[in-house]
Coordinates of N, CA and C in Angstrom, one line a residue:
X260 N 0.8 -1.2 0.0 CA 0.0 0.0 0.0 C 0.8 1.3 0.0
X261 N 2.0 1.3 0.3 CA 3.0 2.3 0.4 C 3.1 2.9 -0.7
X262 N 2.4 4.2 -0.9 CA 2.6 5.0 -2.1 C 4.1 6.2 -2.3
X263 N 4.4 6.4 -3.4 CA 5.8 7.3 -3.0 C 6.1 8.0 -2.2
X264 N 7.3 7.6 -2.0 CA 7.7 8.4 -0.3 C 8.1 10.2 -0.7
X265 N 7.3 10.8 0.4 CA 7.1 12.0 -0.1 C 8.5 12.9 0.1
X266 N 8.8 14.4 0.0 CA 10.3 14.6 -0.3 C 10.2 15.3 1.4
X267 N 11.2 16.0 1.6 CA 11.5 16.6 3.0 C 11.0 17.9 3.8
X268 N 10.2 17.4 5.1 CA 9.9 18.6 5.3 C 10.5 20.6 5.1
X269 N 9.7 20.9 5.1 CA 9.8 22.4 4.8 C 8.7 23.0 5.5
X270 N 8.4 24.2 5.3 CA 7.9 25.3 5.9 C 6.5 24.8 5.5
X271 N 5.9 24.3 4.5 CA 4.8 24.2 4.0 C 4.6 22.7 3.6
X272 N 5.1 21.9 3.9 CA 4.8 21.0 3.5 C 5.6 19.6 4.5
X273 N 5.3 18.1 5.3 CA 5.7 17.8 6.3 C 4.9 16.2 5.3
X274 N 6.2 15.3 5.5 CA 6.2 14.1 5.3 C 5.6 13.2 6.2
X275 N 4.5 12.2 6.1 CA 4.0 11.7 7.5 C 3.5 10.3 6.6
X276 N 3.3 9.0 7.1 CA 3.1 8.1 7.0 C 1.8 8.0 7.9
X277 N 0.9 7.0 7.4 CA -0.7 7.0 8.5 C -0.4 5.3 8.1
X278 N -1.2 4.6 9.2 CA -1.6 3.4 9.5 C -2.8 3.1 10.3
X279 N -3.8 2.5 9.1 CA -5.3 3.0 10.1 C -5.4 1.1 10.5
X280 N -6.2 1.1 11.2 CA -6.2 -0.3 12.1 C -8.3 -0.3 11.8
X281 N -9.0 -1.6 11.6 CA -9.7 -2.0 11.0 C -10.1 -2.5 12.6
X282 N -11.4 -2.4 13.7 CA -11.5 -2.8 14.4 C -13.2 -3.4 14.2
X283 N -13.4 -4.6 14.6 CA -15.0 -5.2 14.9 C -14.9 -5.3 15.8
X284 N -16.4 -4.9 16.6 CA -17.0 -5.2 17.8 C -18.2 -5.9 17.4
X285 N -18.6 -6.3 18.2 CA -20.1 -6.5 18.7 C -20.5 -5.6 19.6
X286 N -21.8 -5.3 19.1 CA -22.8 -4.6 19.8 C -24.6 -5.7 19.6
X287 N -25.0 -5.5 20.9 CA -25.9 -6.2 20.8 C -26.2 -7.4 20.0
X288 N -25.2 -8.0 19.9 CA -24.9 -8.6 19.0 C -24.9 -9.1 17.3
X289 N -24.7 -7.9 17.1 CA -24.6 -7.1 15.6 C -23.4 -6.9 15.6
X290 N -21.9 -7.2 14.2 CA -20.9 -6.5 14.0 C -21.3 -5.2 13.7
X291 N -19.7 -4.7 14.7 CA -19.6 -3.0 13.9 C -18.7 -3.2 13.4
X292 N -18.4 -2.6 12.3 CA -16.5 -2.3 11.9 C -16.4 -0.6 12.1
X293 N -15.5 -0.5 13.0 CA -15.0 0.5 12.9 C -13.3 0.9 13.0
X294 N -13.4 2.1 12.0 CA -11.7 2.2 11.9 C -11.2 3.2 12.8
X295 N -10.0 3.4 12.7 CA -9.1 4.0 13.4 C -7.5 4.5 13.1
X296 N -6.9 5.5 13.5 CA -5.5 5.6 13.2 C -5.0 5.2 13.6
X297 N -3.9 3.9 13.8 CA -3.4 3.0 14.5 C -1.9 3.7 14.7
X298 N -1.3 4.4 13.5 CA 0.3 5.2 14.0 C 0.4 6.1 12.9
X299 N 0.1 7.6 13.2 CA 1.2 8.7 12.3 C 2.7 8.8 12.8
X300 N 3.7 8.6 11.7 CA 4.9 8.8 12.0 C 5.5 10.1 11.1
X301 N 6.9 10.6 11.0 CA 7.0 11.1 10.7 C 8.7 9.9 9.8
X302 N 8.5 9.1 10.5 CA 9.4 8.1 9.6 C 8.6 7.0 8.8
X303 N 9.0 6.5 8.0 CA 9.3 5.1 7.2 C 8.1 3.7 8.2
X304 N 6.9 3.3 8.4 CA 6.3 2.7 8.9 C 6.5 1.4 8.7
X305 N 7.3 0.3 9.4 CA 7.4 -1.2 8.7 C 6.4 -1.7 8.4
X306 N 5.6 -1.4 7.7 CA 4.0 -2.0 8.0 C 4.2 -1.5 6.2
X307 N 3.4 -2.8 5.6 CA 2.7 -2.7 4.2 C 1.7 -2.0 3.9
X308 N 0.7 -2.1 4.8 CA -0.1 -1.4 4.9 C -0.6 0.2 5.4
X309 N 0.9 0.5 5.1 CA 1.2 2.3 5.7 C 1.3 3.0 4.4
X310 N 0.7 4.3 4.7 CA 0.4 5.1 3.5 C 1.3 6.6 3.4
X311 N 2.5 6.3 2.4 CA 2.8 7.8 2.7 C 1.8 8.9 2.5
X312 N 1.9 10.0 3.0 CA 0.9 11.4 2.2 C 1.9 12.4 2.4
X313 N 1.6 13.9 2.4 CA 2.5 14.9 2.7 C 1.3 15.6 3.1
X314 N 1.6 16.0 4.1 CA 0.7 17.4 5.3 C 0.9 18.8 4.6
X315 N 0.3 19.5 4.1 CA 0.6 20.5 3.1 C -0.5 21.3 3.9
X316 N 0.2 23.1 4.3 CA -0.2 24.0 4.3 C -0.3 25.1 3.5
X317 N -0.9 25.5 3.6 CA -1.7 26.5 2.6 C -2.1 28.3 3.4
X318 N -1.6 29.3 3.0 CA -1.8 30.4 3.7 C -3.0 30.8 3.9
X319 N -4.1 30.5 2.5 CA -5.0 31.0 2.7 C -6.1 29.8 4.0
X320 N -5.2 29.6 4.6 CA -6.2 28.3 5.2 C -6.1 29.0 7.0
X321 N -5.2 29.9 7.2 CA -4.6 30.1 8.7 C -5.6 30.4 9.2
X322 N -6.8 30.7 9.2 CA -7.8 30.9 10.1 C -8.6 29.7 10.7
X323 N -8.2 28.7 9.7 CA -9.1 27.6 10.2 C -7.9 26.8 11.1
X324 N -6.5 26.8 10.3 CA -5.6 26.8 11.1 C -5.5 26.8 13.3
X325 N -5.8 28.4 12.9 CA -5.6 29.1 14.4 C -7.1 28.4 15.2
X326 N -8.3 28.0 14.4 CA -9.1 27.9 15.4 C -9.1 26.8 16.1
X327 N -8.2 25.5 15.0 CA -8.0 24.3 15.6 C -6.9 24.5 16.3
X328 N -6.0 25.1 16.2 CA -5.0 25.4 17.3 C -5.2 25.5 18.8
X329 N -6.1 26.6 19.1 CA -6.6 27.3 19.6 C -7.5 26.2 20.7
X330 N -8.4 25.3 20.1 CA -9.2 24.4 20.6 C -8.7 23.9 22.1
X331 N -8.9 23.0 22.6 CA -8.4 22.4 23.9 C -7.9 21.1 23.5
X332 N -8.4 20.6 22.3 CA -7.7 19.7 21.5 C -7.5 19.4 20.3
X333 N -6.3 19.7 19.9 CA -6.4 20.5 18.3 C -6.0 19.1 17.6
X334 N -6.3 18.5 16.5 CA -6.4 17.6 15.5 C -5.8 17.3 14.8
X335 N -5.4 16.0 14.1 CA -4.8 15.8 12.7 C -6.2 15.1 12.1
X336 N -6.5 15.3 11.0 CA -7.5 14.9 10.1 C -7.2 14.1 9.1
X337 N -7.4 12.8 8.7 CA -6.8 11.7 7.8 C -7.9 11.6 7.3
X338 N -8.3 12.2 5.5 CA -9.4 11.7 4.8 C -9.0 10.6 4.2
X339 N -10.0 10.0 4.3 CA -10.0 8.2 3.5 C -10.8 8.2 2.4
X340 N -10.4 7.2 1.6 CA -11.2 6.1 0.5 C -11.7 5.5 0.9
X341 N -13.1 4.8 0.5 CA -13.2 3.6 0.5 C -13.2 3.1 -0.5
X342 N -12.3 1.4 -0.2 CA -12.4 0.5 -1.3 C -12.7 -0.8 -1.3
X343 N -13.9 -0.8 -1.5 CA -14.5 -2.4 -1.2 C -15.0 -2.1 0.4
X344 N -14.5 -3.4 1.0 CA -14.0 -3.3 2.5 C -12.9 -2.7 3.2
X345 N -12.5 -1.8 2.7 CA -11.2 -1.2 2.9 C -10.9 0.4 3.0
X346 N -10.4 0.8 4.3 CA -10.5 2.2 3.9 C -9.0 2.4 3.6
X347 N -8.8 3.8 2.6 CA -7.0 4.2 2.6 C -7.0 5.4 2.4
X348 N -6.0 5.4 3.7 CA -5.8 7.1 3.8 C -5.4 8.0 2.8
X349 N -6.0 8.3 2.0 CA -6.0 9.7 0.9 C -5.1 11.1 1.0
X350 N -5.4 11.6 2.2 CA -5.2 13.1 2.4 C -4.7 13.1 3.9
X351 N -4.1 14.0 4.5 CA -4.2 14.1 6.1 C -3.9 15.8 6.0
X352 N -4.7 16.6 6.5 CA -5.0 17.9 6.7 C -5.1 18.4 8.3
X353 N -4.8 19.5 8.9 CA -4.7 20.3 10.1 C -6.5 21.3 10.2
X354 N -6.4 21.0 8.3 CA -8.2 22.4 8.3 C -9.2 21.8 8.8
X355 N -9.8 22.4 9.5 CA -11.3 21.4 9.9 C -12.0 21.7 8.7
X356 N -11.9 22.7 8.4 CA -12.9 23.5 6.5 C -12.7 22.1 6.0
X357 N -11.4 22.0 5.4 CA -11.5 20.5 4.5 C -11.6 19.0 5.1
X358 N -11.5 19.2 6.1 CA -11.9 17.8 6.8 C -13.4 17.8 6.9
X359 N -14.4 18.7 7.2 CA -15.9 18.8 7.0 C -16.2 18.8 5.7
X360 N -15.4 19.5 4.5 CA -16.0 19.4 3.2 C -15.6 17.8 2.9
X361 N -15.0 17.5 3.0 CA -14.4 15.6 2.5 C -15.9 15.2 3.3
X362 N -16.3 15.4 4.4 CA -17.6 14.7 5.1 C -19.1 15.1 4.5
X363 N -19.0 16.1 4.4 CA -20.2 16.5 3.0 C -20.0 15.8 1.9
X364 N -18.9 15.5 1.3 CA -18.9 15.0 0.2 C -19.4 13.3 0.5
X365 N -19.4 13.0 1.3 CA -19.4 11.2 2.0 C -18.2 10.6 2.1
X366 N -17.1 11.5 2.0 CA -16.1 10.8 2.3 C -15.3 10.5 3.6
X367 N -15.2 9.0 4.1 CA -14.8 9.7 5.9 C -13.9 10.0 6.0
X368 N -13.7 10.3 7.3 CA -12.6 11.2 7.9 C -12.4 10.6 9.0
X369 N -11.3 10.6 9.4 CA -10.3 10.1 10.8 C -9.7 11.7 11.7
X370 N -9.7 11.2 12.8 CA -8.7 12.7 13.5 C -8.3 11.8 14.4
X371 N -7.0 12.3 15.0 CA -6.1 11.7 15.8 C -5.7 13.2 16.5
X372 N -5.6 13.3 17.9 CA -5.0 14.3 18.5 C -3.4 14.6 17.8
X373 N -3.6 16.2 18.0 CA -2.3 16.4 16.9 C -1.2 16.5 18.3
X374 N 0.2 15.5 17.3 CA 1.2 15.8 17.9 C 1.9 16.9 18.2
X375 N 2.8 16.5 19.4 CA 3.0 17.9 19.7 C 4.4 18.6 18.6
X376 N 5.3 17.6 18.2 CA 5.7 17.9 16.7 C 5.2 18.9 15.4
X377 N 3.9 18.3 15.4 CA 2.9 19.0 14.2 C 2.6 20.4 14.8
X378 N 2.2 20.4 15.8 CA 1.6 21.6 16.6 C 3.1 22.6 16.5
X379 N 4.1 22.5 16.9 CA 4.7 23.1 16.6 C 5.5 23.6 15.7
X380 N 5.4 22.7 14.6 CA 5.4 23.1 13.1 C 4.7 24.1 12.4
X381 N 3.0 23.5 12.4 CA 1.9 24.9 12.7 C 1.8 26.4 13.1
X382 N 2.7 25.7 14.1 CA 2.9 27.5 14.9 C 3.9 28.4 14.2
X383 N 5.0 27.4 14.0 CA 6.2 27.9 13.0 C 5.4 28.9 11.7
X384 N 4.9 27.8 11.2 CA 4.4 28.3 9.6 C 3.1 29.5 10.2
X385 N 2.3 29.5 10.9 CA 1.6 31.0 11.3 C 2.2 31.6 12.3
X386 N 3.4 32.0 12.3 CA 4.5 33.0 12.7 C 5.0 33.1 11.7
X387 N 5.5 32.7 10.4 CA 5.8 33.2 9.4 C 5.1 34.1 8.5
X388 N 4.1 33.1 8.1 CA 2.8 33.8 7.5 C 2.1 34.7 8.2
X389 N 2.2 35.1 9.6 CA 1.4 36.1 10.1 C -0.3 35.4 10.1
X390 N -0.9 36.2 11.1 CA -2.4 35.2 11.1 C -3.5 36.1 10.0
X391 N -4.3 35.3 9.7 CA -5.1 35.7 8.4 C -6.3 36.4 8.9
X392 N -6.5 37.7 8.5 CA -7.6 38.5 9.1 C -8.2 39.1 7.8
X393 N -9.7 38.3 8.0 CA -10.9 38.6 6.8 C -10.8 40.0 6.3
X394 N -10.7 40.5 5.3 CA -11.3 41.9 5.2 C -12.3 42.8 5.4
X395 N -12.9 41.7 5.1 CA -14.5 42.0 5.7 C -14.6 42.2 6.9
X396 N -13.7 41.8 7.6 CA -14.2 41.8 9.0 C -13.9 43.9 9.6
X397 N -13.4 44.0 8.8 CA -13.0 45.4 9.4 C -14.2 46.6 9.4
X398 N -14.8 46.3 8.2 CA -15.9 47.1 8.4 C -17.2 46.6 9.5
X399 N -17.1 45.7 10.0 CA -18.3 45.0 10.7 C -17.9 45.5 12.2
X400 N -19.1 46.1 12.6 CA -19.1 46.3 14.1 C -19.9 45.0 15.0
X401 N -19.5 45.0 16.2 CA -20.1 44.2 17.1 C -21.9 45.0 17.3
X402 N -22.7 44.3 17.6 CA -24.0 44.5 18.2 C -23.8 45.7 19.3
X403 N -24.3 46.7 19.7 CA -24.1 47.6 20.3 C -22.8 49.0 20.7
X404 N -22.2 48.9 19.8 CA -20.9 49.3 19.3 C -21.3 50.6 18.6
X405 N -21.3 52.0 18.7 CA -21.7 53.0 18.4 C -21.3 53.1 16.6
X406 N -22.6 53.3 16.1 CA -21.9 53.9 14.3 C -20.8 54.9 14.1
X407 N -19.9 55.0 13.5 CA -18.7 56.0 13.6 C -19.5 57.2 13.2
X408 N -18.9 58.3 13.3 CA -19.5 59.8 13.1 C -19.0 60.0 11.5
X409 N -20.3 60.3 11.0 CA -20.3 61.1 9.6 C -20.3 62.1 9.8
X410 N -18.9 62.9 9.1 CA -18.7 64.3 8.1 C -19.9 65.1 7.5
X411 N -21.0 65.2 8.5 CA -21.9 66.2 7.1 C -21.7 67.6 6.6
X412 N -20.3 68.0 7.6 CA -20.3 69.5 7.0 C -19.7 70.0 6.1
X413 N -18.7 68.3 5.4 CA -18.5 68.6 4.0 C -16.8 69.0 4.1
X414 N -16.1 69.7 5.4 CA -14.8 70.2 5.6 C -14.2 68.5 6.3
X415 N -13.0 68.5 5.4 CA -12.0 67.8 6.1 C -12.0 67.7 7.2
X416 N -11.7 66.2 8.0 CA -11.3 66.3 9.4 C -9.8 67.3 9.7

């Protein structure tokens, strides 16, 4: 399952291998299958069934970034395939935006508490890039926040 091994971390982009683990239960005596991340590494996984991907950040993404940061428990997100009976890790993303759009789409998603590695790689890359503030947001006032004063007399302030 080992697809090409990705090239070397950088500012924007972070080499990671996923190995998802395939668990059945019983419940009431019905199988469940349910999956799970069994190991993100940042090395070479002995396992056949480990999937390189590359963690790629994106500037225009820092907002969604900072909010998972920010959380009490900030995330790694592994979108999957399914194939057949089988799921394989596709993508692994930091955005909750694209981890929710992959689940609108019907595709699932995995999260694994983010390491504390990744986390501070994150931080690295929005300390570089600086954090991303809407434009829009500037004209928007809060709910009871006074209108600014219009000029009606026509003279420069």
């Amino acid at each position: 399952m080992t697809t090409a091994i990705p090239g070397k971390p950088s500012l924007n982009a972070w080499p990671l291998w996923v190995l998802l683990e395939k668990k059945i239960t019983l419940s009431r005596g019905w199988e469940s299958i349910n999956w799970q991340v069994a190991e993100i590494s940042q090395q070479p996984l002995d396992n056949p069934q480990a999937v390189a991907l590359e963690l790629q950040l994106f500037r225009d993404e820092r907002s969604a970034y900072r909010f998972n940061l920010s959380s009490q428990a900030p995330k790694v997100f592994v979108i999957c395939r399914e194939l057949d009976d089988l799921w394989v890790p596709h993508k692994v993303t930091v955005c909750q935006d694209v981890a929710a759009d992959s689940m609108d789409a019907g595709q699932p998603v995995l999260d694994i508490p983010m390491p504390t590695a990744i986390h501070a790689w994150l931080e690295a890359f929005m300390a570089h890039h600086g954090e991303w503030v809407d434009p829009r947001e500037a004209n928007r006032r809060l709910r009871g926040q006074p209108k600014p004063e219009k000029n009606t007399t026509g003279a420069k302030p």
